[in-house]
PDB file of C-alpha atoms in Angstrom:
ATOM      1  CA  MET J   1     -15.633   1.166  10.090  1.00 55.00           C
ATOM      2  CA  SER J   2     -14.146   4.405  11.274  1.00 61.00           C
ATOM      3  CA  ASN J   3     -16.147   7.600  11.412  1.00 72.00           C
ATOM      4  CA  LEU J   4     -13.474   9.378   9.358  1.00 85.00           C
ATOM      5  CA  VAL J   5     -14.141  10.291   5.734  1.00 94.00           C
ATOM      6  CA  THR J   6     -12.740   7.936   3.078  1.00 95.00           C
ATOM      7  CA  TYR J   7     -12.081   9.455  -0.335  1.00 97.00           C
ATOM      8  CA  LYS J   8     -10.279   9.005  -3.634  1.00 97.00           C
ATOM      9  CA  LEU J   9      -7.399  11.464  -3.789  1.00 97.00           C
ATOM     10  CA  ASP J  10      -7.569  14.013  -6.600  1.00 97.00           C
ATOM     11  CA  PRO J  11      -4.347  14.646  -8.597  1.00 97.00           C
ATOM     12  CA  LEU J  12      -4.499  18.313  -7.551  1.00 97.00           C
ATOM     13  CA  SER J  13      -5.426  17.688  -3.919  1.00 97.00           C
ATOM     14  CA  GLU J  14      -3.921  19.864  -1.230  1.00 97.00           C
ATOM     15  CA  HIS J  15      -3.461  16.606   0.746  1.00 97.00           C
ATOM     16  CA  ILE J  16      -0.771  15.158  -1.538  1.00 98.00           C
ATOM     17  CA  PRO J  17       2.150  16.480   0.584  1.00 98.00           C
ATOM     18  CA  ALA J  18       0.436  15.035   3.683  1.00 97.00           C
ATOM     19  CA  VAL J  19       0.118  11.638   1.956  1.00 98.00           C
ATOM     20  CA  LEU J  20       3.837  11.700   1.170  1.00 98.00           C
ATOM     21  CA  ASN J  21       4.633  12.612   4.773  1.00 97.00           C
ATOM     22  CA  LEU J  22       2.313   9.866   6.077  1.00 97.00           C
ATOM     23  CA  ILE J  23       4.032   7.230   3.928  1.00 97.00           C
ATOM     24  CA  GLN J  24       7.525   8.446   4.864  1.00 96.00           C
ATOM     25  CA  LYS J  25       6.712   8.367   8.584  1.00 96.00           C
ATOM     26  CA  SER J  26       4.884   5.031   8.394  1.00 95.00           C
ATOM     27  CA  PHE J  27       7.673   3.349   6.424  1.00 94.00           C
ATOM     28  CA  ALA J  28      10.544   4.833   8.492  1.00 92.00           C
ATOM     29  CA  PHE J  29      10.757   1.696  10.675  1.00 92.00           C
ATOM     30  CA  MET J  30      11.995  -0.205   7.593  1.00 90.00           C
ATOM     31  CA  GLU J  31      15.206   1.842   7.347  1.00 89.00           C
ATOM     32  CA  GLY J  32      18.115  -0.462   8.072  1.00 89.00           C
ATOM     33  CA  ARG J  33      15.820  -3.523   8.141  1.00 92.00           C
ATOM     34  CA  ILE J  34      15.166  -4.080   4.455  1.00 94.00           C
ATOM     35  CA  ASP J  35      17.609  -4.432   1.599  1.00 91.00           C
ATOM     36  CA  PRO J  36      17.270  -2.878  -0.925  1.00 92.00           C
ATOM     37  CA  PRO J  37      15.720   0.267   0.590  1.00 89.00           C
ATOM     38  CA  SER J  38      12.018   0.971   0.116  1.00 89.00           C
ATOM     39  CA  SER J  39      10.721   2.385  -3.151  1.00 86.00           C
ATOM     40  CA  MET J  40       9.090   4.966  -0.879  1.00 85.00           C
ATOM     41  CA  ARG J  41      12.348   6.900  -1.265  1.00 86.00           C
ATOM     42  CA  ARG J  42      11.420   7.611  -4.897  1.00 89.00           C
ATOM     43  CA  LEU J  43       8.009   9.062  -4.055  1.00 95.00           C
ATOM     44  CA  SER J  44       7.420  12.768  -4.524  1.00 97.00           C
ATOM     45  CA  PRO J  45       4.335  14.977  -4.614  1.00 97.00           C
ATOM     46  CA  GLU J  46       4.576  14.811  -8.409  1.00 97.00           C
ATOM     47  CA  SER J  47       4.730  11.003  -8.536  1.00 97.00           C
ATOM     48  CA  ILE J  48       1.761  10.719  -6.158  1.00 98.00           C
ATOM     49  CA  SER J  49      -0.215  13.173  -8.271  1.00 98.00           C
ATOM     50  CA  ASP J  50       0.720  11.159 -11.367  1.00 98.00           C
ATOM     51  CA  HIS J  51      -0.473   7.942  -9.702  1.00 97.00           C
ATOM     52  CA  CYS J  52      -3.767   9.686  -8.919  1.00 98.00           C
ATOM     53  CA  ARG J  53      -4.136  10.575 -12.605  1.00 98.00           C
ATOM     54  CA  LYS J  54      -3.313   7.104 -13.960  1.00 97.00           C
ATOM     55  CA  GLU J  55      -4.544   4.842 -11.149  1.00 98.00           C
ATOM     56  CA  GLU J  56      -6.086   5.407  -7.705  1.00 98.00           C
ATOM     57  CA  VAL J  57      -4.955   6.638  -4.298  1.00 98.00           C
ATOM     58  CA  TRP J  58      -7.464   6.446  -1.455  1.00 98.00           C
ATOM     59  CA  CYS J  59      -7.221   8.139   1.929  1.00 98.00           C
ATOM     60  CA  ILE J  60      -8.950   8.101   5.279  1.00 98.00           C
ATOM     61  CA  GLY J  61      -9.179  11.367   7.207  1.00 96.00           C
ATOM     62  CA  GLU J  62      -8.586  15.009   6.406  1.00 93.00           C
ATOM     63  CA  PRO J  63      -5.679  15.446   6.697  1.00 94.00           C
ATOM     64  CA  PRO J  64      -4.966  11.808   5.792  1.00 97.00           C
ATOM     65  CA  VAL J  65      -4.217   9.363   8.612  1.00 97.00           C
ATOM     66  CA  ALA J  66      -4.247   6.309   6.316  1.00 98.00           C
ATOM     67  CA  CYS J  67      -3.753   5.706   2.603  1.00 98.00           C
ATOM     68  CA  ILE J  68      -3.497   3.001  -0.029  1.00 98.00           C
ATOM     69  CA  PHE J  69      -2.458   2.963  -3.688  1.00 98.00           C
ATOM     70  CA  PHE J  70      -4.217   0.802  -6.302  1.00 98.00           C
ATOM     71  CA  THR J  71      -2.762  -0.265  -9.646  1.00 98.00           C
ATOM     72  CA  VAL J  72      -4.692  -2.240 -12.251  1.00 98.00           C
ATOM     73  CA  LYS J  73      -2.745  -5.264 -13.506  1.00 97.00           C
ATOM     74  CA  SER J  74      -3.847  -7.677 -16.210  1.00 96.00           C
ATOM     75  CA  ASP J  75      -5.350 -10.205 -13.791  1.00 97.00           C
ATOM     76  CA  CYS J  76      -5.797  -8.406 -10.461  1.00 98.00           C
ATOM     77  CA  LEU J  77      -5.847  -5.165  -8.519  1.00 98.00           C
ATOM     78  CA  TYR J  78      -2.421  -4.471  -7.028  1.00 98.00           C
ATOM     79  CA  VAL J  79      -2.332  -2.882  -3.568  1.00 98.00           C
ATOM     80  CA  GLY J  80       0.641  -0.741  -2.561  1.00 96.00           C
ATOM     81  CA  LYS J  81       1.840   1.914  -0.148  1.00 97.00           C
ATOM     82  CA  LEU J  82      -0.638   0.972   2.576  1.00 97.00           C
ATOM     83  CA  ALA J  83       0.164   3.354   5.419  1.00 97.00           C
ATOM     84  CA  VAL J  84      -1.526   4.149   8.722  1.00 97.00           C
ATOM     85  CA  ASP J  85      -0.398   6.920  11.054  1.00 97.00           C
ATOM     86  CA  GLU J  86       1.086   5.515  14.251  1.00 94.00           C
ATOM     87  CA  ALA J  87      -1.340   7.582  16.367  1.00 95.00           C
ATOM     88  CA  VAL J  88      -4.368   5.699  14.954  1.00 95.00           C
ATOM     89  CA  ARG J  89      -2.974   2.186  14.517  1.00 92.00           C
ATOM     90  CA  GLY J  90      -4.998  -0.624  15.990  1.00 91.00           C
ATOM     91  CA  GLN J  91      -8.333   0.958  15.028  1.00 94.00           C
ATOM     92  CA  GLY J  92      -8.918  -1.205  11.940  1.00 94.00           C
ATOM     93  CA  LEU J  93      -7.983   1.381   9.309  1.00 96.00           C
ATOM     94  CA  ALA J  94      -5.680  -0.981   7.389  1.00 96.00           C
ATOM     95  CA  ARG J  95      -8.438  -3.585   7.326  1.00 96.00           C
ATOM     96  CA  GLU J  96     -10.901  -0.896   6.193  1.00 96.00           C
ATOM     97  CA  LEU J  97      -8.593   0.009   3.300  1.00 97.00           C
ATOM     98  CA  ILE J  98      -8.231  -3.663   2.309  1.00 97.00           C
ATOM     99  CA  GLU J  99     -12.042  -3.938   2.356  1.00 97.00           C
ATOM    100  CA  LEU J 100     -12.127  -0.900   0.067  1.00 97.00           C
ATOM    101  CA  ALA J 101      -9.563  -2.609  -2.185  1.00 98.00           C
ATOM    102  CA  THR J 102     -11.830  -5.654  -2.311  1.00 97.00           C
ATOM    103  CA  ALA J 103     -14.794  -3.512  -3.358  1.00 97.00           C
ATOM    104  CA  ARG J 104     -12.713  -1.684  -5.989  1.00 97.00           C
ATOM    105  CA  ALA J 105     -11.369  -4.979  -7.370  1.00 98.00           C
ATOM    106  CA  LYS J 106     -14.897  -6.338  -7.744  1.00 97.00           C
ATOM    107  CA  ALA J 107     -16.092  -3.093  -9.356  1.00 97.00           C
ATOM    108  CA  LEU J 108     -13.227  -3.304 -11.853  1.00 96.00           C
ATOM    109  CA  GLY J 109     -14.032  -6.939 -12.675  1.00 97.00           C
ATOM    110  CA  PHE J 110     -11.215  -8.628 -10.753  1.00 98.00           C
ATOM    111  CA  ASP J 111     -11.458 -11.503  -8.308  1.00 97.00           C
ATOM    112  CA  THR J 112      -7.981 -11.093  -6.817  1.00 98.00           C
ATOM    113  CA  LEU J 113      -5.945  -8.565  -4.843  1.00 98.00           C
ATOM    114  CA  GLU J 114      -2.151  -8.716  -4.954  1.00 98.00           C
ATOM    115  CA  LEU J 115       0.606  -7.079  -2.937  1.00 98.00           C
ATOM    116  CA  GLN J 116       4.309  -7.363  -2.246  1.00 97.00           C
ATOM    117  CA  VAL J 117       5.768  -7.562   1.238  1.00 97.00           C
ATOM    118  CA  ARG J 118       9.441  -7.568   2.117  1.00 96.00           C
ATOM    119  CA  VAL J 119      10.989 -10.800   3.382  1.00 96.00           C
ATOM    120  CA  GLU J 120      12.302  -9.081   6.530  1.00 96.00           C
ATOM    121  CA  LEU J 121       8.937  -7.594   7.539  1.00 96.00           C
ATOM    122  CA  THR J 122       7.436 -10.648   9.212  1.00 96.00           C
ATOM    123  CA  GLU J 123       4.960  -8.531  11.192  1.00 94.00           C
ATOM    124  CA  ASN J 124       3.530  -7.156   7.929  1.00 95.00           C
ATOM    125  CA  GLN J 125       3.310 -10.682   6.507  1.00 97.00           C
ATOM    126  CA  THR J 126       1.381 -11.774   9.597  1.00 96.00           C
ATOM    127  CA  ALA J 127      -0.989  -8.798   9.356  1.00 95.00           C
ATOM    128  CA  PHE J 128      -1.736  -9.520   5.691  1.00 97.00           C
ATOM    129  CA  LYS J 129      -2.292 -13.229   6.431  1.00 97.00           C
ATOM    130  CA  LYS J 130      -4.862 -12.199   9.066  1.00 96.00           C
ATOM    131  CA  MET J 131      -6.623 -10.180   6.339  1.00 96.00           C
ATOM    132  CA  GLY J 132      -6.839 -13.234   4.078  1.00 97.00           C
ATOM    133  CA  PHE J 133      -3.727 -12.923   1.923  1.00 98.00           C
ATOM    134  CA  VAL J 134      -1.636 -15.995   1.119  1.00 98.00           C
ATOM    135  CA  LYS J 135       1.945 -16.162  -0.110  1.00 97.00           C
ATOM    136  CA  THR J 136       2.004 -17.086  -3.795  1.00 98.00           C
ATOM    137  CA  GLY J 137       5.586 -16.334  -4.801  1.00 97.00           C
ATOM    138  CA  GLU J 138       9.023 -14.977  -4.029  1.00 97.00           C
ATOM    139  CA  ASP J 139      10.762 -12.204  -5.924  1.00 95.00           C
ATOM    140  CA  ALA J 140      14.273 -10.781  -5.998  1.00 95.00           C
ATOM    141  CA  HIS J 141      14.982  -7.142  -6.735  1.00 94.00           C
ATOM    142  CA  GLU J 142      17.360  -6.487  -9.604  1.00 93.00           C
ATOM    143  CA  GLY J 143      20.934  -7.350  -8.624  1.00 94.00           C
ATOM    144  CA  TYR J 144      19.954  -9.680  -5.763  1.00 95.00           C
ATOM    145  CA  ASP J 145      20.425 -13.444  -5.826  1.00 94.00           C
ATOM    146  CA  ARG J 146      18.019 -14.108  -2.958  1.00 95.00           C
ATOM    147  CA  PRO J 147      14.319 -13.406  -2.421  1.00 96.00           C
ATOM    148  CA  THR J 148      13.772  -9.841  -1.217  1.00 96.00           C
ATOM    149  CA  SER J 149       9.959  -9.826  -1.242  1.00 96.00           C
ATOM    150  CA  PHE J 150       7.003 -12.148  -1.237  1.00 98.00           C
ATOM    151  CA  THR J 151       3.977 -11.850  -3.475  1.00 98.00           C
ATOM    152  CA  MET J 152       0.737 -12.314  -1.567  1.00 98.00           C
ATOM    153  CA  ARG J 153      -2.744 -12.664  -3.051  1.00 98.00           C
ATOM    154  CA  LYS J 154      -6.281 -12.648  -1.760  1.00 98.00           C
ATOM    155  CA  SER J 155      -9.408 -13.861  -3.520  1.00 97.00           C
ATOM    156  CA  VAL J 156     -12.247 -11.359  -3.310  1.00 95.00           C
TER     157      VAL J 156
END
């Protein structure tokens, strides 16, 4: 566990622009590697604030150096937009956020976490496997006739 503060982001938080910047910087390596482009391109301060109102966004650090989005689905807690600032990678923050996701899933009555990872991002797939996720399906974005992402799940 890091010694940085972990907190649920408020819809009116002054940190929302920093969360957007963190995600944009953390996902920049995907440009030119994934097709179609990341949904990160559609994020805005308003959409992050809206997600905070309807679901949950959690952060580590003030200003945020890591974040994760949670969405309640019918049978699981969906994990998205996991981002860790390059300057603090390798310190276990992603694992800490997945542990938080596990605790939130249990608190909400779920026994499963789910996420999507792009086919091309083999290093992300490997990282999630190390955290206990297993591939459970393949998905194609609209207009594509090949898998563009994998669904991965973890029992909690």
